[in-house]
Amino acid sequence: MSGVRELPEDCTTVDLADPWFFQLHDQYELWRRLRAKNPVFWTEPGEGRPGFWSVTRFEDVQRVYRDNRRFTSERGNVLTTLLAGGDSAAGKMLAVSDGERHRELRNVMLKAFSPRFLRSVESRVREMADRLICEVVERGGDFAADVAERIPMGTICHLLGVPESDQAYLLTLTKSALSSEHEDATEEAAVRARNEILLYFLDLLDGIRKTPREGAIAALADGAVGGRPLTEEEIVFNCYSLVIGGDETSRLSMIGAVHALAEHPEQWKLLRAGEVGTDTAVDEVLRWTTPAMHFGRTTLEEVTIGSRTIGPDSVVVLWNTSANRDEEVFEEPDRFLLSRAANRHLTFGYGPHFCIGAHLGRAEVGAVLDALRTHASALELTGEPRRVHSNFLNGFSSLPVAFTPA
Ligand code: HEM
């Protein structure tokens, strides 16, 4: 349960690298105070790890996302790898590549997101959401396990060309790879799971070379960067990045949608009555839930953010959860308002690394909202939701909920 402990007087002393912080405190209260008094602040080095800068205001976060000349992603883009001193996939995996290589690799991957192929993926998403939500409305259950767990993984598997029979196996692995489900998950188990995912994709690649078929893995296998075909390692790293990028984030946004609708019955009424368009509602769900709390960069030279001067080789963390509640940009930022107009949230990042799967993420949340308003007339929480244990992901891993059929 978040928000049970008081924040310290001096907010800059909190340990943002510790997942427990997010489990036990109200992060939004922290961001409010920091945006007002200390919008760019330094966290001192801790046990065996360097210090780092945090950026909390919307305009500053957006500016850093856009600036891939003075900030690099190649030394990692999430706190854990940035503090560990780098990412083993640097320069090979899209999210942790810079410059020309990043641009070329992104173009290769975009081939898997052609409008024609996306339409077929999207219609599968709608069909899946409709069926699963119809079932959970009839029977009740845990929205996280019975619906949200199945849709994103089903979608990415379809995008990649993974057979349906392997989906449950991949899902178990991705959960332990991000170690967000349980407090007692170990880093060794996470590393083992990551390696097993990579091995799985090597096998799949082998199969696709023998029997070609459509999908992202095929696009990668056919792609070239820097005038040469991608290596097997680069291919499997980038398959992995689609799973890691698209599974838990989408899952947490749809779980968060149901949680928010249960907590805000007047918004549920608006949605049900068709008084708010799906696309507008989806954007507010994405702003409100912000499943990826932060992304990060390393400075390549001295930079100034706000009133702070930051030296080269410094880790800079961009807090999306704070930017998305910035009162300078969003009116009444702490209200969940499905009809919110001009909602320019940073949930998918901004600039050159803007989420490549944003369209799919939106489609998944939209399919869930539409299926809910078709099949349910009311919804209520029937137990305590369980928060994910992470300094990166935001939301709930379990959400017991009961629906009244429409
Ligand atoms: C990049 C969030 C869905 C794949 C990003 C970034 C954010 C983000 C904030 C920028 C990272 C950075 O600047 O370092 C989300 C959220 C999602 C979502 C909140 C769902 C609600 C997806 C899906 C896929 C995906 C469905 C794949 C099918 C990726 C990849 C990148 C990325 C590969 C790296 C892009 C690049 O570096 O050029 N995502 N994402 N994401 N996302 Fe997503």
Short mmCIF file of C-alpha atoms and ligand atoms in Angstrom, two decimals:
data_model
loop_
_atom_site.label_atom_id
_atom_site.label_comp_id
_atom_site.label_asym_id
_atom_site.label_seq_id
_atom_site.Cartn_x
_atom_site.Cartn_y
_atom_site.Cartn_z
CA MET A 1 0.00 0.00 0.00
CA SER A 2 1.57 3.34 -1.00
CA GLY A 3 1.39 6.54 0.97
CA VAL A 4 1.48 5.06 4.46
CA ARG A 5 4.61 6.86 5.69
CA GLU A 6 5.25 10.57 6.13
CA LEU A 7 7.84 12.13 3.84
CA PRO A 8 10.92 13.53 5.58
CA GLU A 9 11.15 17.31 6.03
CA ASP A 10 14.06 17.47 3.56
CA CYS A 11 12.68 15.65 0.52
CA THR A 12 16.03 15.48 -1.25
CA THR A 13 17.24 12.89 1.30
CA VAL A 14 14.82 10.18 0.09
CA ASP A 15 16.37 7.21 -1.69
CA LEU A 16 14.69 7.12 -5.10
CA ALA A 17 16.70 4.06 -6.10
CA ASP A 18 14.99 2.03 -3.38
CA PRO A 19 11.75 0.34 -4.56
CA TRP A 20 10.45 0.44 -0.99
CA PHE A 21 10.29 4.21 -1.19
CA PHE A 22 7.52 3.98 -3.80
CA GLN A 23 5.76 1.20 -1.91
CA LEU A 24 5.56 3.14 1.33
CA HIS A 25 5.18 6.80 0.36
CA ASP A 26 2.99 9.05 -1.73
CA GLN A 27 5.37 9.87 -4.58
CA TYR A 28 3.04 12.58 -5.93
CA GLU A 29 3.33 14.57 -2.70
CA LEU A 30 7.12 14.32 -3.02
CA TRP A 31 7.09 15.57 -6.62
CA ARG A 32 4.75 18.44 -5.74
CA ARG A 33 7.15 19.68 -3.09
CA LEU A 34 10.22 19.21 -5.28
CA ARG A 35 8.75 20.94 -8.35
CA ALA A 36 7.99 23.93 -6.14
CA LYS A 37 11.24 24.20 -4.19
CA ASN A 38 13.95 22.01 -5.66
CA PRO A 39 13.00 20.96 -9.19
CA VAL A 40 16.45 19.62 -10.16
CA PHE A 41 18.14 17.92 -7.26
CA TRP A 42 21.10 15.75 -6.42
CA THR A 43 20.99 12.40 -4.61
CA GLU A 44 24.24 11.64 -2.79
CA PRO A 45 26.18 8.47 -3.69
CA GLY A 46 24.99 5.42 -1.71
CA GLU A 47 26.43 1.99 -0.91
CA GLY A 48 28.57 1.14 -3.94
CA ARG A 49 26.66 3.39 -6.32
CA PRO A 50 27.19 6.89 -7.70
CA GLY A 51 25.03 9.91 -6.97
CA PHE A 52 22.51 11.09 -9.55
CA TRP A 53 20.41 14.09 -10.59
CA SER A 54 16.61 14.06 -10.71
CA VAL A 55 14.55 16.31 -12.99
CA THR A 56 10.93 16.89 -11.97
CA ARG A 57 9.41 19.74 -14.04
CA PHE A 58 7.64 18.99 -17.33
CA GLU A 59 9.54 21.55 -19.44
CA ASP A 60 12.95 20.35 -18.16
CA VAL A 61 12.09 16.67 -18.61
CA GLN A 62 10.90 17.31 -22.17
CA ARG A 63 14.01 19.34 -22.98
CA VAL A 64 16.36 16.56 -21.87
CA TYR A 65 14.38 13.87 -23.75
CA ARG A 66 14.75 15.96 -26.91
CA ASP A 67 18.48 16.61 -26.52
CA ASN A 68 20.36 13.56 -27.78
CA ARG A 69 23.44 15.66 -28.54
CA ARG A 70 24.38 16.50 -24.97
CA PHE A 71 22.77 13.44 -23.33
CA THR A 72 23.45 9.82 -24.19
CA SER A 73 21.28 6.70 -23.78
CA GLU A 74 24.23 4.38 -24.44
CA ARG A 75 25.20 4.14 -20.78
CA GLY A 76 21.75 2.89 -19.86
CA ASN A 77 18.30 4.49 -19.73
CA VAL A 78 16.90 3.24 -16.42
CA LEU A 79 18.17 3.94 -12.93
CA THR A 80 19.29 0.38 -12.17
CA THR A 81 21.60 0.08 -15.19
CA LEU A 82 22.74 3.71 -15.01
CA LEU A 83 23.83 3.22 -11.40
CA ALA A 84 25.39 -0.15 -12.17
CA GLY A 85 27.68 1.65 -14.65
CA GLY A 86 26.14 0.71 -18.00
CA ASP A 87 23.96 -1.55 -20.10
CA SER A 88 25.40 -4.67 -21.74
CA ALA A 89 23.17 -4.06 -24.77
CA ALA A 90 24.53 -0.51 -25.33
CA GLY A 91 24.80 0.35 -29.01
CA LYS A 92 22.98 -2.87 -29.96
CA MET A 93 19.50 -2.43 -28.55
CA LEU A 94 17.34 0.44 -29.83
CA ALA A 95 16.57 2.14 -26.51
CA VAL A 96 20.24 2.25 -25.49
CA SER A 97 21.70 3.38 -28.83
CA ASP A 98 22.54 6.89 -29.97
CA GLY A 99 22.91 8.91 -33.15
CA GLU A 100 23.04 7.40 -36.62
CA ARG A 101 23.00 3.78 -35.39
CA HIS A 102 19.87 4.51 -33.40
CA ARG A 103 18.21 6.15 -36.39
CA GLU A 104 19.00 3.26 -38.74
CA LEU A 105 17.98 0.60 -36.23
CA ARG A 106 14.73 2.44 -35.54
CA ASN A 107 13.98 2.46 -39.27
CA VAL A 108 14.54 -1.30 -39.43
CA MET A 109 12.21 -1.86 -36.49
CA LEU A 110 9.58 0.50 -37.85
CA LYS A 111 9.11 -1.95 -40.75
CA ALA A 112 7.44 -4.28 -38.24
CA PHE A 113 5.00 -1.46 -37.45
CA SER A 114 3.63 -0.98 -40.98
CA PRO A 115 0.02 0.29 -40.99
CA ARG A 116 -1.20 -2.91 -42.69
CA PHE A 117 0.43 -5.24 -40.17
CA LEU A 118 -0.58 -2.99 -37.25
CA ARG A 119 -4.21 -3.19 -38.38
CA SER A 120 -4.10 -6.98 -38.12
CA VAL A 121 -2.39 -6.79 -34.69
CA GLU A 122 -4.98 -4.26 -33.54
CA SER A 123 -7.95 -6.32 -34.62
CA ARG A 124 -6.51 -9.24 -32.62
CA VAL A 125 -6.17 -6.91 -29.61
CA ARG A 126 -9.84 -5.91 -29.86
CA GLU A 127 -11.00 -9.49 -30.24
CA MET A 128 -8.85 -10.59 -27.26
CA ALA A 129 -9.97 -7.69 -25.02
CA ASP A 130 -13.61 -8.29 -25.84
CA ARG A 131 -13.44 -12.02 -25.08
CA LEU A 132 -11.39 -11.74 -21.87
CA ILE A 133 -13.42 -8.86 -20.47
CA CYS A 134 -16.70 -10.59 -21.28
CA GLU A 135 -15.40 -13.59 -19.28
CA VAL A 136 -14.15 -11.60 -16.28
CA VAL A 137 -17.40 -9.60 -16.13
CA GLU A 138 -19.38 -12.85 -15.96
CA ARG A 139 -17.15 -14.60 -13.43
CA GLY A 140 -15.33 -11.81 -11.51
CA GLY A 141 -11.70 -12.39 -10.56
CA ASP A 142 -8.38 -10.62 -10.61
CA PHE A 143 -8.30 -8.16 -13.48
CA ALA A 144 -4.48 -8.22 -13.47
CA ALA A 145 -4.16 -12.00 -13.81
CA ASP A 146 -7.26 -12.75 -15.88
CA VAL A 147 -7.18 -9.91 -18.42
CA ALA A 148 -4.23 -7.52 -18.26
CA GLU A 149 -1.64 -10.27 -18.17
CA ARG A 150 -2.84 -11.78 -21.40
CA ILE A 151 -3.45 -8.82 -23.73
CA PRO A 152 -0.01 -7.12 -24.03
CA MET A 153 1.90 -10.38 -24.24
CA GLY A 154 -0.56 -11.72 -26.82
CA THR A 155 -0.10 -8.50 -28.79
CA ILE A 156 3.70 -8.50 -28.73
CA CYS A 157 3.86 -12.19 -29.54
CA HIS A 158 1.68 -11.53 -32.58
CA LEU A 159 3.91 -8.58 -33.53
CA LEU A 160 7.05 -10.69 -33.17
CA GLY A 161 5.70 -13.89 -34.71
CA VAL A 162 5.82 -15.96 -31.46
CA PRO A 163 3.47 -18.97 -31.42
CA GLU A 164 0.55 -18.72 -28.98
CA SER A 165 1.67 -21.91 -27.21
CA ASP A 166 4.87 -20.17 -25.99
CA GLN A 167 3.20 -17.09 -24.56
CA ALA A 168 2.69 -18.30 -20.98
CA TYR A 169 6.36 -19.35 -20.78
CA LEU A 170 7.55 -15.96 -22.04
CA LEU A 171 5.27 -14.15 -19.63
CA THR A 172 6.73 -15.96 -16.60
CA LEU A 173 10.20 -15.03 -17.79
CA THR A 174 9.45 -11.35 -18.40
CA LYS A 175 7.94 -11.03 -14.93
CA SER A 176 11.08 -12.30 -13.25
CA ALA A 177 13.34 -10.38 -15.66
CA LEU A 178 11.93 -7.10 -14.38
CA SER A 179 11.63 -8.49 -10.80
CA SER A 180 8.73 -6.21 -10.06
CA GLU A 181 6.17 -8.71 -8.84
CA HIS A 182 7.58 -9.61 -5.43
CA GLU A 183 9.78 -7.92 -2.86
CA ASP A 184 11.84 -11.12 -2.42
CA ALA A 185 12.74 -11.54 -6.14
CA THR A 186 16.52 -11.73 -6.53
CA GLU A 187 18.74 -10.05 -9.12
CA GLU A 188 20.23 -13.49 -10.00
CA ALA A 189 16.77 -14.82 -10.88
CA ALA A 190 16.21 -11.71 -13.02
CA VAL A 191 19.50 -12.21 -14.90
CA ARG A 192 18.69 -15.91 -15.45
CA ALA A 193 15.26 -15.01 -16.83
CA ARG A 194 16.77 -12.38 -19.18
CA ASN A 195 19.21 -14.97 -20.53
CA GLU A 196 16.43 -17.49 -21.07
CA ILE A 197 14.42 -14.92 -23.02
CA LEU A 198 17.42 -14.25 -25.28
CA LEU A 199 17.94 -18.00 -25.83
CA TYR A 200 14.27 -18.40 -26.65
CA PHE A 201 14.54 -15.71 -29.36
CA LEU A 202 17.64 -17.38 -30.82
CA ASP A 203 15.59 -20.55 -31.32
CA LEU A 204 12.74 -18.58 -32.82
CA LEU A 205 15.12 -16.81 -35.21
CA ASP A 206 16.47 -20.13 -36.33
CA GLY A 207 12.91 -21.33 -37.07
CA ILE A 208 12.02 -18.16 -38.96
CA ARG A 209 15.14 -18.46 -41.15
CA LYS A 210 14.02 -21.97 -42.10
CA THR A 211 10.33 -21.09 -42.54
CA PRO A 212 9.95 -17.35 -43.21
CA ARG A 213 6.89 -15.58 -41.80
CA GLU A 214 5.74 -12.05 -41.04
CA GLY A 215 6.63 -10.22 -37.83
CA ALA A 216 9.21 -8.06 -36.07
CA ILE A 217 11.79 -10.80 -35.77
CA ALA A 218 11.63 -11.28 -39.54
CA ALA A 219 12.02 -7.50 -40.08
CA LEU A 220 15.12 -7.55 -37.87
CA ALA A 221 16.53 -10.62 -39.60
CA ASP A 222 16.20 -8.81 -42.96
CA GLY A 223 17.50 -5.47 -41.67
CA ALA A 224 20.88 -3.78 -42.05
CA VAL A 225 22.60 -1.11 -39.99
CA GLY A 226 25.88 0.57 -40.91
CA GLY A 227 25.87 -1.27 -44.24
CA ARG A 228 25.82 -4.81 -42.74
CA PRO A 229 23.07 -7.21 -41.64
CA LEU A 230 22.25 -7.26 -37.93
CA THR A 231 24.10 -9.90 -35.91
CA GLU A 232 22.14 -12.62 -34.09
CA GLU A 233 22.93 -10.87 -30.84
CA GLU A 234 21.51 -7.56 -32.11
CA ILE A 235 18.37 -9.32 -33.38
CA VAL A 236 17.62 -11.09 -30.12
CA PHE A 237 18.41 -7.99 -28.02
CA ASN A 238 15.85 -6.03 -30.01
CA CYS A 239 13.20 -8.74 -29.79
CA TYR A 240 13.81 -8.63 -26.08
CA SER A 241 13.40 -4.86 -26.09
CA LEU A 242 9.93 -5.18 -27.63
CA VAL A 243 8.88 -7.64 -24.93
CA ILE A 244 10.39 -5.63 -22.11
CA GLY A 245 9.16 -2.33 -23.56
CA GLY A 246 5.64 -3.39 -24.33
CA ASP A 247 4.55 -6.01 -21.85
CA GLU A 248 4.51 -4.62 -18.33
CA THR A 249 3.98 -0.99 -19.34
CA SER A 250 0.76 -1.74 -21.24
CA ARG A 251 -0.31 -4.23 -18.58
CA LEU A 252 0.10 -1.67 -15.80
CA SER A 253 -1.75 1.02 -17.73
CA MET A 254 -4.84 -1.17 -18.23
CA ILE A 255 -4.82 -2.38 -14.60
CA GLY A 256 -4.42 1.26 -13.56
CA ALA A 257 -7.37 2.20 -15.80
CA VAL A 258 -9.72 -0.20 -14.00
CA HIS A 259 -8.41 0.92 -10.60
CA ALA A 260 -8.93 4.59 -11.50
CA LEU A 261 -12.44 3.94 -12.86
CA ALA A 262 -13.40 2.06 -9.70
CA GLU A 263 -12.09 4.93 -7.56
CA HIS A 264 -13.78 7.62 -9.69
CA PRO A 265 -17.36 6.42 -10.31
CA GLU A 266 -18.36 9.74 -11.91
CA GLN A 267 -15.70 9.17 -14.62
CA TRP A 268 -16.90 5.61 -15.16
CA LYS A 269 -20.43 6.99 -15.68
CA LEU A 270 -19.12 9.42 -18.32
CA LEU A 271 -17.31 6.62 -20.12
CA ARG A 272 -20.30 4.28 -20.00
CA ALA A 273 -22.68 6.96 -21.24
CA GLY A 274 -20.41 7.56 -24.25
CA GLU A 275 -19.91 11.17 -23.18
CA VAL A 276 -16.17 10.95 -23.69
CA GLY A 277 -14.31 9.68 -26.74
CA THR A 278 -12.09 6.61 -26.39
CA ASP A 279 -8.93 8.38 -27.61
CA THR A 280 -9.33 11.25 -25.14
CA ALA A 281 -10.01 8.81 -22.30
CA VAL A 282 -6.98 6.69 -23.25
CA ASP A 283 -4.66 9.68 -22.99
CA GLU A 284 -5.91 10.55 -19.53
CA VAL A 285 -5.50 6.93 -18.42
CA LEU A 286 -1.92 7.04 -19.72
CA ARG A 287 -1.15 10.35 -17.98
CA TRP A 288 -2.75 9.19 -14.74
CA THR A 289 -1.09 5.78 -14.60
CA THR A 290 2.36 6.67 -16.09
CA PRO A 291 3.58 3.03 -15.96
CA ALA A 292 7.27 3.91 -16.57
CA MET A 293 8.03 6.28 -13.69
CA HIS A 294 11.31 7.46 -15.14
CA PHE A 295 13.86 7.13 -17.90
CA GLY A 296 17.42 8.37 -17.63
CA ARG A 297 20.42 9.68 -19.52
CA THR A 298 24.10 10.48 -18.97
CA THR A 299 25.53 13.93 -19.74
CA LEU A 300 28.21 14.11 -22.43
CA GLU A 301 29.26 17.64 -21.49
CA GLU A 302 28.47 20.27 -18.88
CA VAL A 303 24.79 21.24 -19.06
CA THR A 304 22.48 23.61 -17.24
CA ILE A 305 19.00 22.44 -16.26
CA GLY A 306 16.91 25.06 -14.47
CA SER A 307 19.31 26.80 -12.11
CA ARG A 308 21.65 23.81 -11.76
CA THR A 309 24.90 23.24 -13.58
CA ILE A 310 25.59 19.56 -14.10
CA GLY A 311 29.02 18.20 -15.01
CA PRO A 312 29.85 15.74 -17.80
CA ASP A 313 29.35 11.98 -17.15
CA SER A 314 26.53 12.62 -14.70
CA VAL A 315 23.44 10.42 -14.43
CA VAL A 316 20.23 12.42 -14.97
CA VAL A 317 16.88 10.83 -14.19
CA LEU A 318 13.70 12.20 -15.83
CA TRP A 319 10.68 11.59 -13.60
CA ASN A 320 7.68 11.12 -15.89
CA THR A 321 5.40 10.63 -12.89
CA SER A 322 6.28 14.17 -11.79
CA ALA A 323 6.21 15.82 -15.24
CA ASN A 324 2.74 14.37 -15.89
CA ARG A 325 1.37 16.11 -12.78
CA ASP A 326 3.11 19.45 -13.36
CA GLU A 327 0.66 22.21 -12.45
CA GLU A 328 2.35 24.56 -14.95
CA VAL A 329 1.16 22.33 -17.81
CA PHE A 330 -1.93 20.45 -16.59
CA GLU A 331 -4.93 22.12 -15.02
CA GLU A 332 -5.97 20.32 -11.83
CA PRO A 333 -3.21 17.74 -12.39
CA ASP A 334 -4.23 15.57 -9.44
CA ARG A 335 -7.70 14.97 -10.80
CA PHE A 336 -8.47 12.00 -13.07
CA LEU A 337 -10.56 13.62 -15.82
CA LEU A 338 -11.30 11.43 -18.81
CA SER A 339 -12.38 14.39 -20.92
CA ARG A 340 -9.10 16.28 -20.36
CA ALA A 341 -8.26 18.12 -23.60
CA ALA A 342 -4.78 18.89 -25.06
CA ASN A 343 -3.26 16.19 -22.87
CA ARG A 344 0.43 16.36 -23.83
CA HIS A 345 1.67 13.85 -21.25
CA LEU A 346 5.18 12.36 -21.39
CA THR A 347 4.10 8.78 -20.67
CA PHE A 348 5.68 7.61 -23.96
CA GLY A 349 8.72 9.88 -23.59
CA TYR A 350 9.54 12.51 -26.20
CA GLY A 351 11.95 13.19 -29.06
CA PRO A 352 14.22 10.69 -30.81
CA HIS A 353 13.50 7.77 -28.43
CA PHE A 354 9.72 8.39 -28.33
CA CYS A 355 8.09 5.01 -27.72
CA ILE A 356 8.01 2.97 -30.92
CA GLY A 357 5.02 1.00 -29.59
CA ALA A 358 2.93 4.01 -28.54
CA HIS A 359 0.26 3.30 -31.14
CA LEU A 360 -0.09 -0.27 -29.91
CA GLY A 361 -0.06 0.77 -26.25
CA ARG A 362 -2.89 3.20 -26.99
CA ALA A 363 -4.80 0.57 -28.98
CA GLU A 364 -4.57 -1.90 -26.09
CA VAL A 365 -5.87 0.55 -23.49
CA GLY A 366 -8.59 1.73 -25.91
CA ALA A 367 -9.73 -1.86 -26.55
CA VAL A 368 -10.00 -2.45 -22.80
CA LEU A 369 -12.02 0.73 -22.20
CA ASP A 370 -14.40 -0.07 -25.08
CA ALA A 371 -14.89 -3.68 -23.96
CA LEU A 372 -15.54 -2.53 -20.37
CA ARG A 373 -18.19 -0.05 -21.42
CA THR A 374 -19.85 -2.65 -23.63
CA HIS A 375 -19.90 -5.53 -21.14
CA ALA A 376 -20.04 -3.97 -17.65
CA SER A 377 -22.57 -1.63 -16.07
CA ALA A 378 -20.68 -1.21 -12.77
CA LEU A 379 -17.34 -2.15 -11.21
CA GLU A 380 -15.96 -2.20 -7.68
CA LEU A 381 -12.76 -3.26 -5.95
CA THR A 382 -13.26 -6.35 -3.81
CA GLY A 383 -9.86 -6.45 -2.10
CA GLU A 384 -6.64 -4.54 -1.56
CA PRO A 385 -4.67 -4.02 -4.82
CA ARG A 386 -0.98 -5.03 -4.61
CA ARG A 387 1.57 -2.49 -5.81
CA VAL A 388 4.52 -3.59 -7.99
CA HIS A 389 7.85 -3.49 -6.20
CA SER A 390 10.03 -1.31 -8.40
CA ASN A 391 11.86 2.00 -8.70
CA PHE A 392 10.94 2.04 -12.41
CA LEU A 393 7.45 0.60 -12.91
CA ASN A 394 4.32 2.14 -11.44
CA GLY A 395 1.01 0.45 -10.68
CA PHE A 396 -0.56 -2.74 -9.42
CA SER A 397 0.30 -6.40 -9.95
CA SER A 398 -2.98 -7.58 -8.47
CA LEU A 399 -6.43 -5.98 -8.64
CA PRO A 400 -9.40 -7.96 -7.25
CA VAL A 401 -12.50 -6.47 -8.82
CA ALA A 402 -16.17 -7.37 -9.33
CA PHE A 403 -18.19 -6.23 -12.34
CA THR A 404 -21.95 -6.05 -12.87
CA PRO A 405 -22.79 -7.35 -16.35
CA ALA A 406 -24.37 -4.78 -18.68
C1 HEM B 1 10.50 3.55 -25.71
C2 HEM B 1 6.84 3.94 -22.52
C3 HEM B 1 4.42 0.46 -24.92
C4 HEM B 1 8.53 -0.67 -27.20
C5 HEM B 1 9.68 4.02 -24.71
C6 HEM B 1 9.92 5.21 -23.93
C7 HEM B 1 8.89 5.32 -23.04
C8 HEM B 1 8.00 4.20 -23.25
C9 HEM B 1 8.71 6.41 -21.99
C10 HEM B 1 11.12 6.18 -24.10
C11 HEM B 1 12.38 5.59 -23.46
C12 HEM B 1 13.56 6.56 -23.47
O1 HEM B 1 13.40 7.72 -23.86
O2 HEM B 1 14.67 6.16 -23.04
C13 HEM B 1 5.88 3.00 -22.89
C14 HEM B 1 4.59 2.87 -22.26
C15 HEM B 1 3.89 1.90 -22.93
C16 HEM B 1 4.76 1.42 -23.99
C17 HEM B 1 4.12 3.66 -21.05
C18 HEM B 1 2.49 1.36 -22.74
C19 HEM B 1 1.52 2.01 -22.16
C20 HEM B 1 5.30 -0.13 -25.78
C21 HEM B 1 4.99 -1.23 -26.68
C22 HEM B 1 6.17 -1.56 -27.29
C23 HEM B 1 7.21 -0.66 -26.81
C24 HEM B 1 3.60 -1.85 -26.83
C25 HEM B 1 6.45 -2.63 -28.31
C26 HEM B 1 5.55 -3.26 -28.99
C27 HEM B 1 9.42 0.38 -26.98
C28 HEM B 1 10.76 0.45 -27.56
C29 HEM B 1 11.30 1.68 -27.17
C30 HEM B 1 10.31 2.32 -26.32
C31 HEM B 1 11.41 -0.61 -28.44
C32 HEM B 1 12.67 2.28 -27.55
C33 HEM B 1 12.48 3.33 -28.65
C34 HEM B 1 13.77 4.07 -29.02
O3 HEM B 1 14.71 4.08 -28.22
O4 HEM B 1 13.83 4.61 -30.13
N1 HEM B 1 8.49 3.43 -24.28
N2 HEM B 1 5.96 2.10 -23.92
N3 HEM B 1 6.64 0.20 -25.91
N4 HEM B 1 9.19 1.51 -26.24
FE1 HEM B 1 7.53 1.88 -25.16
#
